[in-house]
Structures are given as C-alpha cells and as structure tokens.
mmCIF file of C-alpha atoms and ligand atoms in Angstrom:
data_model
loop_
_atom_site.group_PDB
_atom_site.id
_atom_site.type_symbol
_atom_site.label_atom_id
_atom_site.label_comp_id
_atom_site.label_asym_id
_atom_site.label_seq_id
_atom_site.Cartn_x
_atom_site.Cartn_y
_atom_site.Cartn_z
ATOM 1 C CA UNK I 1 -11.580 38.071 -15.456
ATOM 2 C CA UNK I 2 -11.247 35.463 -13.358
ATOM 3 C CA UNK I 3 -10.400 31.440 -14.814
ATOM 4 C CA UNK I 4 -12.037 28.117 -12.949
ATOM 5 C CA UNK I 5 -10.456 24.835 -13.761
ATOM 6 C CA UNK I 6 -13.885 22.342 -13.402
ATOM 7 C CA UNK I 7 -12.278 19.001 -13.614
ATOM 8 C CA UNK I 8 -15.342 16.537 -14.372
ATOM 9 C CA UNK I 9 -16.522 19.593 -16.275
ATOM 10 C CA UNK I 10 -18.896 17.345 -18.540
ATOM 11 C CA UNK I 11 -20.761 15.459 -16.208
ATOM 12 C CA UNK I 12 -23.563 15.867 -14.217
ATOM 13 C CA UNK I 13 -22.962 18.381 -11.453
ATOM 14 C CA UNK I 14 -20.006 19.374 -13.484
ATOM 15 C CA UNK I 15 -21.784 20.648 -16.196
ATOM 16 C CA UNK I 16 -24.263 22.159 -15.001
ATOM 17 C CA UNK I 17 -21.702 24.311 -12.210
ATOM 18 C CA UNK I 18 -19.597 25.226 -15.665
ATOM 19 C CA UNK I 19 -23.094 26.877 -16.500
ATOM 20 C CA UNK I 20 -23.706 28.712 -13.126
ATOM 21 C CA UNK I 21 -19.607 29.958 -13.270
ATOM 22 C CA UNK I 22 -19.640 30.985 -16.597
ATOM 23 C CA UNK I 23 -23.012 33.372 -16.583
ATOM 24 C CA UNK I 24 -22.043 35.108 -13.203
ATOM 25 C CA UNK I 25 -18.658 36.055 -15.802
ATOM 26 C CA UNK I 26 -16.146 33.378 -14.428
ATOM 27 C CA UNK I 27 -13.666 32.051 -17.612
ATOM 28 C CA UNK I 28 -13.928 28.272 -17.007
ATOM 29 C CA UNK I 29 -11.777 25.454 -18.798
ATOM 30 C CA UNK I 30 -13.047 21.670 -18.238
ATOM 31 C CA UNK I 31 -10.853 18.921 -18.130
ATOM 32 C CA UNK I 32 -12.242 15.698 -18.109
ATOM 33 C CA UNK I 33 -11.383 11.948 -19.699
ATOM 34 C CA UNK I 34 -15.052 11.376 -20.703
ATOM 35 C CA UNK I 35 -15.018 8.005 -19.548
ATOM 36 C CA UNK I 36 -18.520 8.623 -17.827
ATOM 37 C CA UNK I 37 -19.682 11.533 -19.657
ATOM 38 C CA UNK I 38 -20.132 12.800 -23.750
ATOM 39 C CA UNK I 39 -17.971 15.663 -25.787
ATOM 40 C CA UNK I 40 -21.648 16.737 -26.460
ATOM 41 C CA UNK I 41 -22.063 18.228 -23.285
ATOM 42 C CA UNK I 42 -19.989 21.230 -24.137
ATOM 43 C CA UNK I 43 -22.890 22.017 -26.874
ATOM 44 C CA UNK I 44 -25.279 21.855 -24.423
ATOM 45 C CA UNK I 45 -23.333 25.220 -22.413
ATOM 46 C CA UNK I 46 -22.791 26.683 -25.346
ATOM 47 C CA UNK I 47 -26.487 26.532 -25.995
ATOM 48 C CA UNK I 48 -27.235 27.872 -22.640
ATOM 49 C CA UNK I 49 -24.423 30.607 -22.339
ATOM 50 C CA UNK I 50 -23.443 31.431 -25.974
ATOM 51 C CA UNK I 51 -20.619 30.329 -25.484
ATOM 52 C CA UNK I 52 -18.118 27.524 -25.409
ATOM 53 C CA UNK I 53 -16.021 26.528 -22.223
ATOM 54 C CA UNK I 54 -12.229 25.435 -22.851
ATOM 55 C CA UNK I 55 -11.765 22.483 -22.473
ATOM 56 C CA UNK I 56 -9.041 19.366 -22.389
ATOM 57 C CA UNK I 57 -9.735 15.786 -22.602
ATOM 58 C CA UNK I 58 -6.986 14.572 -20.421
ATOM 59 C CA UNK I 59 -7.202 12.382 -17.118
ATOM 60 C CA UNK I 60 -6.381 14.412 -14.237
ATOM 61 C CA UNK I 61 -4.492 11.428 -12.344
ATOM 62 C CA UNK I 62 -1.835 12.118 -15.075
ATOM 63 C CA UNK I 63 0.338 15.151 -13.653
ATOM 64 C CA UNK I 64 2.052 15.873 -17.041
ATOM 65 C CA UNK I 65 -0.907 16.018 -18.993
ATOM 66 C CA UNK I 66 -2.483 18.951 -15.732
ATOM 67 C CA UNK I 67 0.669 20.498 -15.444
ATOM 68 C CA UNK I 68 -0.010 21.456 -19.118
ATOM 69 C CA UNK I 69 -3.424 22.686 -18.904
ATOM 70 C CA UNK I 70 -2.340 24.969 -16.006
ATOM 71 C CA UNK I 71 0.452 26.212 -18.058
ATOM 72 C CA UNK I 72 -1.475 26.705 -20.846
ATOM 73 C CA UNK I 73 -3.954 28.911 -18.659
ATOM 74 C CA UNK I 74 -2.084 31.061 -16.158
ATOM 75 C CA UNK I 75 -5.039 33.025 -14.972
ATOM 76 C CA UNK I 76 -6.570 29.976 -13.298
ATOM 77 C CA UNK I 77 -7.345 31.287 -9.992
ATOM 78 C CA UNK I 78 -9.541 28.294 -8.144
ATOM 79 C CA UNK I 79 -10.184 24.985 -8.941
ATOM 80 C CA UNK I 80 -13.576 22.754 -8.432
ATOM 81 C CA UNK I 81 -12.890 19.085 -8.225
ATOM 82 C CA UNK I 82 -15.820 16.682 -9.704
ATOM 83 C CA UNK I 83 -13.335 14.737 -11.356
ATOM 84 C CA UNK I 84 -14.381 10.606 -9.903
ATOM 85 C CA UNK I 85 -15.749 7.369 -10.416
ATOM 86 C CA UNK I 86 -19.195 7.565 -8.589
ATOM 87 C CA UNK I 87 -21.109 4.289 -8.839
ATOM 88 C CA UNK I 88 -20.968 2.811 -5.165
ATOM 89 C CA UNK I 89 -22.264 -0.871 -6.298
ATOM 90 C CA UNK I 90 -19.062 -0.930 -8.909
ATOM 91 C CA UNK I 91 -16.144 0.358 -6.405
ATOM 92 C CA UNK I 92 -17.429 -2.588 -4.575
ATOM 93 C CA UNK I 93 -16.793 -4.839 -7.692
ATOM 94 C CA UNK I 94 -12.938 -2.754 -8.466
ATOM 95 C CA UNK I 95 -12.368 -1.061 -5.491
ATOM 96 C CA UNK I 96 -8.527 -0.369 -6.784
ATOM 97 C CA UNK I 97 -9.842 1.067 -10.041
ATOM 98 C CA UNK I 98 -12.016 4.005 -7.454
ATOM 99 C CA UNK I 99 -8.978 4.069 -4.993
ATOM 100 C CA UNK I 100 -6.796 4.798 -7.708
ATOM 101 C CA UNK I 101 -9.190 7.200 -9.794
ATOM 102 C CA UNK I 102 -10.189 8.805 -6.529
ATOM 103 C CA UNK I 103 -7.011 9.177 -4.525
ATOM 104 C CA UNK I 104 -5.135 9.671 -7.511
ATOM 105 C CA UNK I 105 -6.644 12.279 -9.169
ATOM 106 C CA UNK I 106 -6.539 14.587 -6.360
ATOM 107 C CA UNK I 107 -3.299 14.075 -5.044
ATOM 108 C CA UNK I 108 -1.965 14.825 -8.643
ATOM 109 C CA UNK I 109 -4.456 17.847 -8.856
ATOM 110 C CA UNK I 110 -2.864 18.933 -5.335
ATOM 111 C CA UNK I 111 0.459 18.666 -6.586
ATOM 112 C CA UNK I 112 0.414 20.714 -9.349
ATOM 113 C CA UNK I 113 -1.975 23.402 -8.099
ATOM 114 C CA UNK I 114 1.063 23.848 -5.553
ATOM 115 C CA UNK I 115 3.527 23.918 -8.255
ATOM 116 C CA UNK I 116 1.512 26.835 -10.130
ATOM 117 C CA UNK I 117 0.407 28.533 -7.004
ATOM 118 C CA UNK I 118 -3.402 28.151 -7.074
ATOM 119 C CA UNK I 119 -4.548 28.118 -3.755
ATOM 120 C CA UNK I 120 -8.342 27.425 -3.279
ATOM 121 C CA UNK I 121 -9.849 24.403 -4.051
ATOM 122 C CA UNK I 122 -13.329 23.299 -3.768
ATOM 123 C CA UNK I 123 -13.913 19.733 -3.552
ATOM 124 C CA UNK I 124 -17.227 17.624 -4.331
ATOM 125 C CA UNK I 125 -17.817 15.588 -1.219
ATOM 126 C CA UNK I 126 -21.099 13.664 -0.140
ATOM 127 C CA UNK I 127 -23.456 13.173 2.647
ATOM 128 C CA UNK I 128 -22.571 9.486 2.383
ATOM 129 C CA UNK I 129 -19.507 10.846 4.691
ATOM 130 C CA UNK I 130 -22.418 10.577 8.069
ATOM 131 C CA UNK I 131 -23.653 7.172 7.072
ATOM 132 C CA UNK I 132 -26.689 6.534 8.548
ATOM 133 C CA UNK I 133 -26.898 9.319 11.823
ATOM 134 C CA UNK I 134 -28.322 8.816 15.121
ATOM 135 C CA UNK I 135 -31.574 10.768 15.524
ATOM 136 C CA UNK I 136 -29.821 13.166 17.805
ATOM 137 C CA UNK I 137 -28.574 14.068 14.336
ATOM 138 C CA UNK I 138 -30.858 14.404 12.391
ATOM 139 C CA UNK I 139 -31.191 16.877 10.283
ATOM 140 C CA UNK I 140 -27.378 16.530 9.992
ATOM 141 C CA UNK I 141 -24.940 18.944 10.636
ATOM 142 C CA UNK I 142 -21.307 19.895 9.834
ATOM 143 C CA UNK I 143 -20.662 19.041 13.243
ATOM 144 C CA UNK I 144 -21.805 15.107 12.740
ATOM 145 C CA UNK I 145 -19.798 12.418 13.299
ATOM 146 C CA UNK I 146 -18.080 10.762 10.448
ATOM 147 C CA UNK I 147 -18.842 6.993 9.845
ATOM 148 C CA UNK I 148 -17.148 4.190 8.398
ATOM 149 C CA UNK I 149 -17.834 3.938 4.762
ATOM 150 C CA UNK I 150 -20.217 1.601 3.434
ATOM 151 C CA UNK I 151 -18.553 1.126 0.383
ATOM 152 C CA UNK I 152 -14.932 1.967 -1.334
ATOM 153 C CA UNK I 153 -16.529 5.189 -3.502
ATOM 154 C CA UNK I 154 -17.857 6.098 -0.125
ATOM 155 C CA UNK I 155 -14.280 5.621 1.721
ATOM 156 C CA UNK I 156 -12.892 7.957 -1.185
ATOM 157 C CA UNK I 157 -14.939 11.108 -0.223
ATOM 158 C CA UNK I 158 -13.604 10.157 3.457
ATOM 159 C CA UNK I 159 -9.741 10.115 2.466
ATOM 160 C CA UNK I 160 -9.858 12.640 -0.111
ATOM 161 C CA UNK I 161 -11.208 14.973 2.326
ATOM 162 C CA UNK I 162 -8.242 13.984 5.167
ATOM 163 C CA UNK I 163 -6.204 14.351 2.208
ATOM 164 C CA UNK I 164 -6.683 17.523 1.440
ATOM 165 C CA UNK I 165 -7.127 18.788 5.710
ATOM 166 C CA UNK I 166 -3.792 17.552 5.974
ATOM 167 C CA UNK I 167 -2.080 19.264 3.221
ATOM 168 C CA UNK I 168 -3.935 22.698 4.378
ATOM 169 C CA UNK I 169 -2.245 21.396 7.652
ATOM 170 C CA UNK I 170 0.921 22.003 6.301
ATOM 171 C CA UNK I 171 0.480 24.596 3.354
ATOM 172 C CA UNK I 172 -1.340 27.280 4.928
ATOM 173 C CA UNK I 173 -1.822 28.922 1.635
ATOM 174 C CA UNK I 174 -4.361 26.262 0.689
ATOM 175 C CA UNK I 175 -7.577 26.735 1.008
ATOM 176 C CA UNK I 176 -10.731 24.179 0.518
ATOM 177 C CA UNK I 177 -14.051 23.991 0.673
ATOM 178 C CA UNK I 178 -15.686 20.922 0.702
ATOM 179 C CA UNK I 179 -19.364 20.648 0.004
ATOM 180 C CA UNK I 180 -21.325 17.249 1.215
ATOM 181 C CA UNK I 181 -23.728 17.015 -1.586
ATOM 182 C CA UNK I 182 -27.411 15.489 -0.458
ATOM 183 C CA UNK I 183 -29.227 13.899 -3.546
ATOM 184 C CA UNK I 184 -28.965 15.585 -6.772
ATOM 185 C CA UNK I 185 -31.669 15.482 -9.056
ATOM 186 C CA UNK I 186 -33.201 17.057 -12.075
ATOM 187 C CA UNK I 187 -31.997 19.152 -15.348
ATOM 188 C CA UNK I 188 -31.150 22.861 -16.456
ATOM 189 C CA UNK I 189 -34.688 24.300 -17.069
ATOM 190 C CA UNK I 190 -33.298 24.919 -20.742
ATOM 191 C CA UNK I 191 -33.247 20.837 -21.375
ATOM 192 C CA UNK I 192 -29.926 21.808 -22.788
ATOM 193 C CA UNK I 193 -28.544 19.171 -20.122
ATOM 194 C CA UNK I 194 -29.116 17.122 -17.583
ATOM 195 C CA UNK I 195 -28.380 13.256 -15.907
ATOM 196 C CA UNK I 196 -26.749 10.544 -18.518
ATOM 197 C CA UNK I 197 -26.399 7.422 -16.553
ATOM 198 C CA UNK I 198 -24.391 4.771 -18.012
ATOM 199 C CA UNK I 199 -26.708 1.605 -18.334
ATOM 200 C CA UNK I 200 -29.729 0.614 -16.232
ATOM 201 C CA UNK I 201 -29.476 3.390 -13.885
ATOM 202 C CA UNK I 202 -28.761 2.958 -9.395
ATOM 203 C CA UNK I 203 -29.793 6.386 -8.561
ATOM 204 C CA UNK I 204 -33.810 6.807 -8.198
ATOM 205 C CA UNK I 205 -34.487 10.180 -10.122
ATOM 206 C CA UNK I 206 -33.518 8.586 -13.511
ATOM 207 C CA UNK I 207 -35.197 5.292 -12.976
ATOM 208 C CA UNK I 208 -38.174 7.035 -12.053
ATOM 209 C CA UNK I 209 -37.796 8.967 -15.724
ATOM 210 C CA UNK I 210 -36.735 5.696 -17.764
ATOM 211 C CA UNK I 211 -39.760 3.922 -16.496
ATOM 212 C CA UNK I 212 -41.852 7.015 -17.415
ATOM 213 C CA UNK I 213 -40.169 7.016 -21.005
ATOM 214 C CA UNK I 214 -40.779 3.442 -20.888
ATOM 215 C CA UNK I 215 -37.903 1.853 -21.158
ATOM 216 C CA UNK I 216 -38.154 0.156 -18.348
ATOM 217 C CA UNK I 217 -41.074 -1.969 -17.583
ATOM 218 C CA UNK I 218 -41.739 -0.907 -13.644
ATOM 219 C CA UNK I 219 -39.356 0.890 -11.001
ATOM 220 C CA UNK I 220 -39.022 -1.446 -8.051
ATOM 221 C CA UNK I 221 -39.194 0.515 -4.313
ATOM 222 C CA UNK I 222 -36.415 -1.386 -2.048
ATOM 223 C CA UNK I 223 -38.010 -1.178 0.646
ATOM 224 C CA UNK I 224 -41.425 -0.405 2.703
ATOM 225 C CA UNK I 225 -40.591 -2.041 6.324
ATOM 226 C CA UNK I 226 -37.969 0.855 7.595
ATOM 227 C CA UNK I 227 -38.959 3.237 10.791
ATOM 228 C CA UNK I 228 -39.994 6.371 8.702
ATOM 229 C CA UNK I 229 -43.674 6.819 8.221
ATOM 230 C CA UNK I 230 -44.366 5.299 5.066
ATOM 231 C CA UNK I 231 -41.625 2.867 5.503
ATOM 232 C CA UNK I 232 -39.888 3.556 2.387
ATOM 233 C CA UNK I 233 -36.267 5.686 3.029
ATOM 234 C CA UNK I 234 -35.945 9.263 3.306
ATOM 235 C CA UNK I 235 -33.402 11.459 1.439
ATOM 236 C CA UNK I 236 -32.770 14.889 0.628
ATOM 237 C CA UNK I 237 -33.415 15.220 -3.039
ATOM 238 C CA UNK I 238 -31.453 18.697 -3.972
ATOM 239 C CA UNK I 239 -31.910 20.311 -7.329
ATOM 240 C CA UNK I 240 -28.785 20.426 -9.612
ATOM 241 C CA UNK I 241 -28.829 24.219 -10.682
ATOM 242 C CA UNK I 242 -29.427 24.816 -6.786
ATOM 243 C CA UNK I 243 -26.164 23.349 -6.368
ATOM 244 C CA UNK I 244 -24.483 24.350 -8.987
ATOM 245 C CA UNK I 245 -25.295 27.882 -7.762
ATOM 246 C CA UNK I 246 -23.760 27.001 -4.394
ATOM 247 C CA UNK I 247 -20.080 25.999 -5.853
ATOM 248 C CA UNK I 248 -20.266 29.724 -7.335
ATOM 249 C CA UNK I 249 -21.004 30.802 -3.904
ATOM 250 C CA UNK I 250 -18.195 28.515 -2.641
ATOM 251 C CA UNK I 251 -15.886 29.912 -5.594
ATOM 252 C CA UNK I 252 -16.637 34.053 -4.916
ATOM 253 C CA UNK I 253 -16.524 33.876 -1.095
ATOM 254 C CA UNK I 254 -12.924 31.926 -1.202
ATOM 255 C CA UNK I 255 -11.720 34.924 -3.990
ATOM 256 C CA UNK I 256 -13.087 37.729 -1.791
ATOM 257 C CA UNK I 257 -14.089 36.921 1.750
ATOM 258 C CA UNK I 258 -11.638 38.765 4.090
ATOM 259 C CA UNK I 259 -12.097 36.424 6.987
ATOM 260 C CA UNK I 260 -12.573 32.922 6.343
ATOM 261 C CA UNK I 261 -11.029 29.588 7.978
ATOM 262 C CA UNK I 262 -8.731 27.622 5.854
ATOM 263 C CA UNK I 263 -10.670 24.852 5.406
ATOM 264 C CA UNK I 264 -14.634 24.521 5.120
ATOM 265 C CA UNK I 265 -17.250 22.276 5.018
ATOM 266 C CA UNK I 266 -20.951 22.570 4.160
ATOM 267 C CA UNK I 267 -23.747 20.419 3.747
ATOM 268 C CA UNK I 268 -25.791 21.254 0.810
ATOM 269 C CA UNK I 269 -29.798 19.660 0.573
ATOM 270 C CA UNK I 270 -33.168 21.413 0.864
ATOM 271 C CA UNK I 271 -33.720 20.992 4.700
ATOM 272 C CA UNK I 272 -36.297 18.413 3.754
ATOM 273 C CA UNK I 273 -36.401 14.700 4.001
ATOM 274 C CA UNK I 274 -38.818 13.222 1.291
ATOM 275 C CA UNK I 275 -39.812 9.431 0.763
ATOM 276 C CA UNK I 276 -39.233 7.002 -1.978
ATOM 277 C CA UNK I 277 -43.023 7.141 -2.480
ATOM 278 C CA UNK I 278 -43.412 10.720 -1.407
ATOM 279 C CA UNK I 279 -41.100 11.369 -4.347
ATOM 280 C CA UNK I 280 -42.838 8.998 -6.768
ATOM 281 C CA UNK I 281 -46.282 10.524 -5.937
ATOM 282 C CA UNK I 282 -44.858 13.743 -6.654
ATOM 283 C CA UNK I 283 -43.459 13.089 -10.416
ATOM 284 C CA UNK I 284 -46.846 11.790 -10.898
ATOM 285 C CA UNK I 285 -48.084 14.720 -9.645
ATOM 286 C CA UNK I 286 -45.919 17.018 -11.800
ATOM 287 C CA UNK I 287 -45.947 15.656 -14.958
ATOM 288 C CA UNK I 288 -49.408 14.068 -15.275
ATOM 289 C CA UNK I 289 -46.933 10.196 -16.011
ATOM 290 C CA UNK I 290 -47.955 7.143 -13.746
ATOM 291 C CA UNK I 291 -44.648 5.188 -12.723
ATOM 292 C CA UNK I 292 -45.433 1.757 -12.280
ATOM 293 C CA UNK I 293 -43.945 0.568 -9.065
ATOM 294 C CA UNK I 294 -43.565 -2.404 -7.135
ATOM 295 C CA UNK I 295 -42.230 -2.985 -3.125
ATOM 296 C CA UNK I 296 -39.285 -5.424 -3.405
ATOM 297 C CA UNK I 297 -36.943 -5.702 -0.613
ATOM 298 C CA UNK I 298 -34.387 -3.610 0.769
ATOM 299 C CA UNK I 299 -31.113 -2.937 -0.785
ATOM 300 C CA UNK I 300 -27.779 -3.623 0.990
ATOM 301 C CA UNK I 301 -26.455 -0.963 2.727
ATOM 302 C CA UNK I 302 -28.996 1.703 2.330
ATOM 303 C CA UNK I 303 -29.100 4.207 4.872
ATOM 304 C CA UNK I 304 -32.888 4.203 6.577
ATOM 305 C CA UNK I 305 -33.188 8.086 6.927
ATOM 306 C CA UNK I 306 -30.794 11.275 6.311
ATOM 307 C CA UNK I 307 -31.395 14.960 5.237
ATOM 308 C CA UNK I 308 -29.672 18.154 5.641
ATOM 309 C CA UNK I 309 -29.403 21.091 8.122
ATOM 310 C CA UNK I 310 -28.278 23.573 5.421
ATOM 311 C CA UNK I 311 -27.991 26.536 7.974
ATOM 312 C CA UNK I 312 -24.408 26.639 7.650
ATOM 313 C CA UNK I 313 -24.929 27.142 3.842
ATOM 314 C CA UNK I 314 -27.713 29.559 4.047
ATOM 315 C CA UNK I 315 -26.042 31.742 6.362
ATOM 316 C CA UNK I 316 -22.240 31.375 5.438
ATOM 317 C CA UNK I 317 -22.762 31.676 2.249
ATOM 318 C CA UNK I 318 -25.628 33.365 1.502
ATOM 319 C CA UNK I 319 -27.261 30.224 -0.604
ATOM 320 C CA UNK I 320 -30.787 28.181 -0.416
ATOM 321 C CA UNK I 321 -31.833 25.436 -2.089
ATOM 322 C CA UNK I 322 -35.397 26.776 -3.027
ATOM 323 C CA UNK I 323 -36.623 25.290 -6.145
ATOM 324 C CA UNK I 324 -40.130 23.743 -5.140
ATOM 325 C CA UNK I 325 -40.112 19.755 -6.080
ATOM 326 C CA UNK I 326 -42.305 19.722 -8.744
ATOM 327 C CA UNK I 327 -40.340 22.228 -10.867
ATOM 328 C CA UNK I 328 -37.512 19.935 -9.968
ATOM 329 C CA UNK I 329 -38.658 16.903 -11.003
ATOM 330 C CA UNK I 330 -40.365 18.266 -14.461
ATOM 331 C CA UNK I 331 -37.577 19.265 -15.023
ATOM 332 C CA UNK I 332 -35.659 15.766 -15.244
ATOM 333 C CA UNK I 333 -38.873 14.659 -16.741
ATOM 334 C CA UNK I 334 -38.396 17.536 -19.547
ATOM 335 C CA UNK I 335 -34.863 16.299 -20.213
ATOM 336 C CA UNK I 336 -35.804 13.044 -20.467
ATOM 337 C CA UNK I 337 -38.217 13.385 -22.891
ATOM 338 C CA UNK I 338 -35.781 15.930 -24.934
ATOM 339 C CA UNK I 339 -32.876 12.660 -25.105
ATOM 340 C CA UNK I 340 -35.638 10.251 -25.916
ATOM 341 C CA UNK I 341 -37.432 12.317 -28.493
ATOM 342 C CA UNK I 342 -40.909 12.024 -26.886
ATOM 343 C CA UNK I 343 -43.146 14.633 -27.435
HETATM 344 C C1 UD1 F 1 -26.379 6.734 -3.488
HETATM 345 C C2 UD1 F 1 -25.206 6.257 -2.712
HETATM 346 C C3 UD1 F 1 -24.424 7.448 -2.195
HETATM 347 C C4 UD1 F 1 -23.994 8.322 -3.344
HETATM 348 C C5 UD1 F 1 -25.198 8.712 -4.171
HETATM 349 C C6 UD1 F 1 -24.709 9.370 -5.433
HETATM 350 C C7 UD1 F 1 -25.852 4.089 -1.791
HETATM 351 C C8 UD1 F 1 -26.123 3.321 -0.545
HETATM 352 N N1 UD1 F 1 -25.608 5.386 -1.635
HETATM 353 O O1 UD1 F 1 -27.212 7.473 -2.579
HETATM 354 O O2 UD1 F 1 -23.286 7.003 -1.502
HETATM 355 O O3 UD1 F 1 -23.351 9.466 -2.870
HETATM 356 O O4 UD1 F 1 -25.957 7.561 -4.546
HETATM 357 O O5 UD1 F 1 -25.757 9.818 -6.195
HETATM 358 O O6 UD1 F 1 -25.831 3.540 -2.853
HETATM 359 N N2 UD1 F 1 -34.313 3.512 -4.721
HETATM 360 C C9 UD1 F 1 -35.355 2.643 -5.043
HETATM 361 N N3 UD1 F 1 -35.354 2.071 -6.278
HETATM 362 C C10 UD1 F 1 -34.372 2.316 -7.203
HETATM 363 C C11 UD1 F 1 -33.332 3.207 -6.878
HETATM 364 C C12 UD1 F 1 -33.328 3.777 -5.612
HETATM 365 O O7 UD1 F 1 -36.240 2.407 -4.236
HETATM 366 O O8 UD1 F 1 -34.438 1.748 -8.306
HETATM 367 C C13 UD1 F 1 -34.314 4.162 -3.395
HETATM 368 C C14 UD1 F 1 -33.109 3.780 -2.545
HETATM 369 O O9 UD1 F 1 -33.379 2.654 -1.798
HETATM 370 C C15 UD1 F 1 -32.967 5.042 -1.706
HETATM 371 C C16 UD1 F 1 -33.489 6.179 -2.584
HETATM 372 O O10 UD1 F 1 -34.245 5.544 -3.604
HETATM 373 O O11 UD1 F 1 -33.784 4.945 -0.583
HETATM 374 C C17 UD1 F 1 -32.397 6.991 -3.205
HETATM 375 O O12 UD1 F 1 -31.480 6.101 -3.832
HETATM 376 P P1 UD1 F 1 -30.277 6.616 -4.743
HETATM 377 O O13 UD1 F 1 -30.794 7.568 -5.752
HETATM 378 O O14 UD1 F 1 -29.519 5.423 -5.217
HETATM 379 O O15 UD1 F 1 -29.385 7.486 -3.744
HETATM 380 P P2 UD1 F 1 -28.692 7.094 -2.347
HETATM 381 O O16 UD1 F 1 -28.829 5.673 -2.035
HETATM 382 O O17 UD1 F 1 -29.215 8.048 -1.333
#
C-alpha cells in the first residue's frame, strides 16, 4: 500500500482529491492548520469512503512539526501540495502574510521531503500563471507564455513553481508535477462535501448558490462591455471530482510511468469557455432556482477571456474532464442546500 501526504487535505480541492486517492486504495494522511477549512471535513470522507484519513493539524511552514508527520509515516511515497492562502483580493491587502504562507510552506515541505527521501511532488498551480493570453493562445497551452501576476496570491503560484524547477534543477531525484487548475466548481455527488467560503464569497459558483439559498439578496455580473459575445467574461468552469481524479492520475503515472520528464506541467479545464451569464442561465436551467442578477461594472484585474487546451492532460495522462455542466452545477446547488438545511 502506497501513503499520500495531502497537505490542505481539508479544503476544497483537498478534500475532495483525499476522496479520489483513498477509493483507488492510496493510504492518505492530511495535514492541514484549518485556518480556512473545518475538522468536519474528515467526516465528510469518512462518509464517502468508510473510512477515516490520518490526519495532523500542524502548519506545514513549520519544519519540526512536518519532519514529524513524515517520521511518524515512513511509507509516504508522494506528496500533493494544496497547502495556501488563496483569496487574490486579500494577498493584495497582506501580501507578506501569502508570501510567507506560500513560499514558506513549500520550501519547508521541500526540505524535509529531501531529508526523508520522497521524491515526487505534485503541486496545485493555476491558470492565473497565463494572465490574460493573446488570442493566438487561446485555448491555452502548456506552451503559453507566463505573465506578470496580477496580484501577490497570483505571483505565489509563479515562484513556487520556479521554486520547485530549480530544485529539480539540482536534485535530479525530484520529481513534480504541476497542474494549472482552470475554475473549480461544484460538490462530491454524495453532498458529503463541497465549497466553504469564508464570508461573502469572490469566486462566482458559490455566490451564484448563496443568492439561490437566499442569503444574499442578488448576485451582481461585473461586467457586460468585454469583447466575448455576450460581453460578460469567459472561464473554464472545471468540476472538482474531475480534478480530483486528475491528481490521482498525476500521483499513479509519477509511481509507475517508466519514461517521464522530471518535471511536468498540465493544464486541467473542460476545453470549454463558458460566460458569466452562460453559466447563470445554466444553474437556472439545472435546478429549476432563478438567481437574481444585476450588470455592475467590471472588476479590477479580471482577465476578459481564458480556457483550457487540456490535450496534454487527456493524452499524457489518460484524464478528461467530462462531467456535463448541469450535473456540475446541481451538484454545488445540492450541497448548498445540504449546509443550509433547505429542502
Ligand atoms: C479567481 C482569481 C484567480 C484564482 C481563482 C481561484 C481573480 C482575478 N482571479 O479567478 O487568480 O486562481 O479565483 O478560484 O480574482 N464574477 C461575477 N460576480 C461575482 C463573482 C465573479 O460576475 O460575484 C465573475 C468574474 O468577473 C469572472 C467570473 O465570474 O468573470 C469568475 O470569477 P471567479 O469565480 O472569481 O474566478 P476568476 O476570477 O476566474
């Protein structure tokens, strides 16, 4: 058997990759600080898989408190890194609190996967690495260029993935994947878990299903005046057990390829751009809710247009993102309801 350390285990993406790992018969221990995420989370797998993950509430910037867990578990064999402050309007606000979380967490997680000889690493990057791309790039590619970051959560993804090209530069036992994450949206099909945004929530998924639980009086579109051809922005909305599925993919191919290069990267979306009001119309569609909505303007740096070209991923890993939208989104709508207690 076969042990994954999942730091970030209990959030979003997190949890819902423990899930994926540990019913394909991977061992998985979770460290995480919960500082954006609940201790009930680990009920929620259990529910789903019969069983509990390990797990250690410890901050993986702190290299004693790591060293530990990988003492305690000497079968570890790979590591996936979620572990991260995520919200880009706050690393605006403290961007040393999300260069130190960000930076520091990995470098520490580097260190000590060195010291215990754990070699492959997948790490949880983002499209927000290609800014907005030129339409000769679009879909986007592996093979785009890299843009300056919008924001400092944005920068992070950038360094922590030099960061960890560098070290493979000089430890060729390392190996990485890195997977550029589109939009992720919706909930395990169980309910069991799903999104938990902290406050009035930035992403557009969980707005859309607070204003359909009503707690929030209208969702407000930023934005109907860009070049796309309802003028609202375009994004590659990704289901979350999709992607979960592809860090598995990531995980068995780095165990048992024979031939692979040291370091990869792969975008992971759907292929397909949607609209802000494309996606409204279809929640409204799938769940039989209205959302209230009104046009407002745009938001600061918001990127226009940008969606995968997940060929790389399909191919190299024998993964698709294939869950049609409407399941996607009833499901967020589903786990919504479930945290809410609305019938
Ligand atoms: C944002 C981040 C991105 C990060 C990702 C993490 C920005 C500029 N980008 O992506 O770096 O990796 O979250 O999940 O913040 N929208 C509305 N009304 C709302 C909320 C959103 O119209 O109340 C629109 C936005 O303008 C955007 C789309 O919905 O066009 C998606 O927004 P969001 O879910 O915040 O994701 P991104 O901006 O793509």
């Amino acid at each position: 058997m076969s042990r994954i350390l999942v730091t970030g285990g209990t959030g979003y993406i997190g949890s819902h990759t423990t899930v994926e790992l540990m019913q394909q018969g991977y061992d998985v221990t979770i460290v995480d600080n919960l500082s954006n995420s609940s201790i009930d989370v680990l009920d929620g797998i259990e529910a789903i898989v019969g069983k509990k993950p390990d797990f250690a509430n410890i901050d993986c910037g702190n290299h004693v408190d790591l060293d530990n867990v990988f003492k305690q578990y000497p079968d570890i064999v790979g590591v996936i890194h979620f572990a991260a402050s995520k919200a880009v309007g706050e690393s605006v606000e403290k961007p040393l609190l999300y260069y130190r979380n960000n930076l520091g967490s990995l470098i520490t997680l580097l260190e000590v996967m060195k010291v215990h000889q754990v070699q492959n690493l997948v790490f949880s990057s983002s499209c927000t690495v290609y800014g907005q791309p030129d339409a000769a790039h679009l879909p986007v590619d592996e093979t785009a260029p890299i843009q300056k970051a919008l924001s400092p959560y944005g920068n992070t993804k950038q360094i922590n993935e030099e960061i960890i090209c560098d070290e493979a530069h000089t430890d060729k036992d390392l190996h990485a994947t890195i997977l550029r994450y589109f939009n992720p949206i919706g909930a395990h099909p169980s309910a069991q878990i799903g999104e938990l945004p902290n406050g009035v929530p930035q992403n557009l998924l969980p707005f859309i299903t607070q204003t359909a639980a009503g707690m929030r009086p209208e969702l407000k579109v930023f934005g109907n005046d860009y070049n796309t051809p309802d003028g609202s922005c375009i994004r590659d909305y990704i289901y979350v057990v999709d992607l979960a599925k592809a860090h598995v993919k990531a995980i068995d191919r780095m165990l048992h390829a024979k031939k692979r290069d040291q370091v990869e990267v792969f975008n992971l979306g759907t292929g397909t751009g949607l609209s802000v009001l494309t996606l409204i119309h279809e929640f409204e569609a799938a769940t039989g809710v209205k959302i209230p909505y009104t046009i407002v303007g745009r938001r600061e740096g918001d990127i226009e247009q940008v969606w995968a070209a997940p060929k790389k991923a399909n191919e190299v890993l024998g993964w698709k993102a294939d869950t049609p939208i409407r399941e996607v989104l009833a499901s967020a709508w589903n786990w919504e309801k479930k945290i809410r207690n609305i019938k």
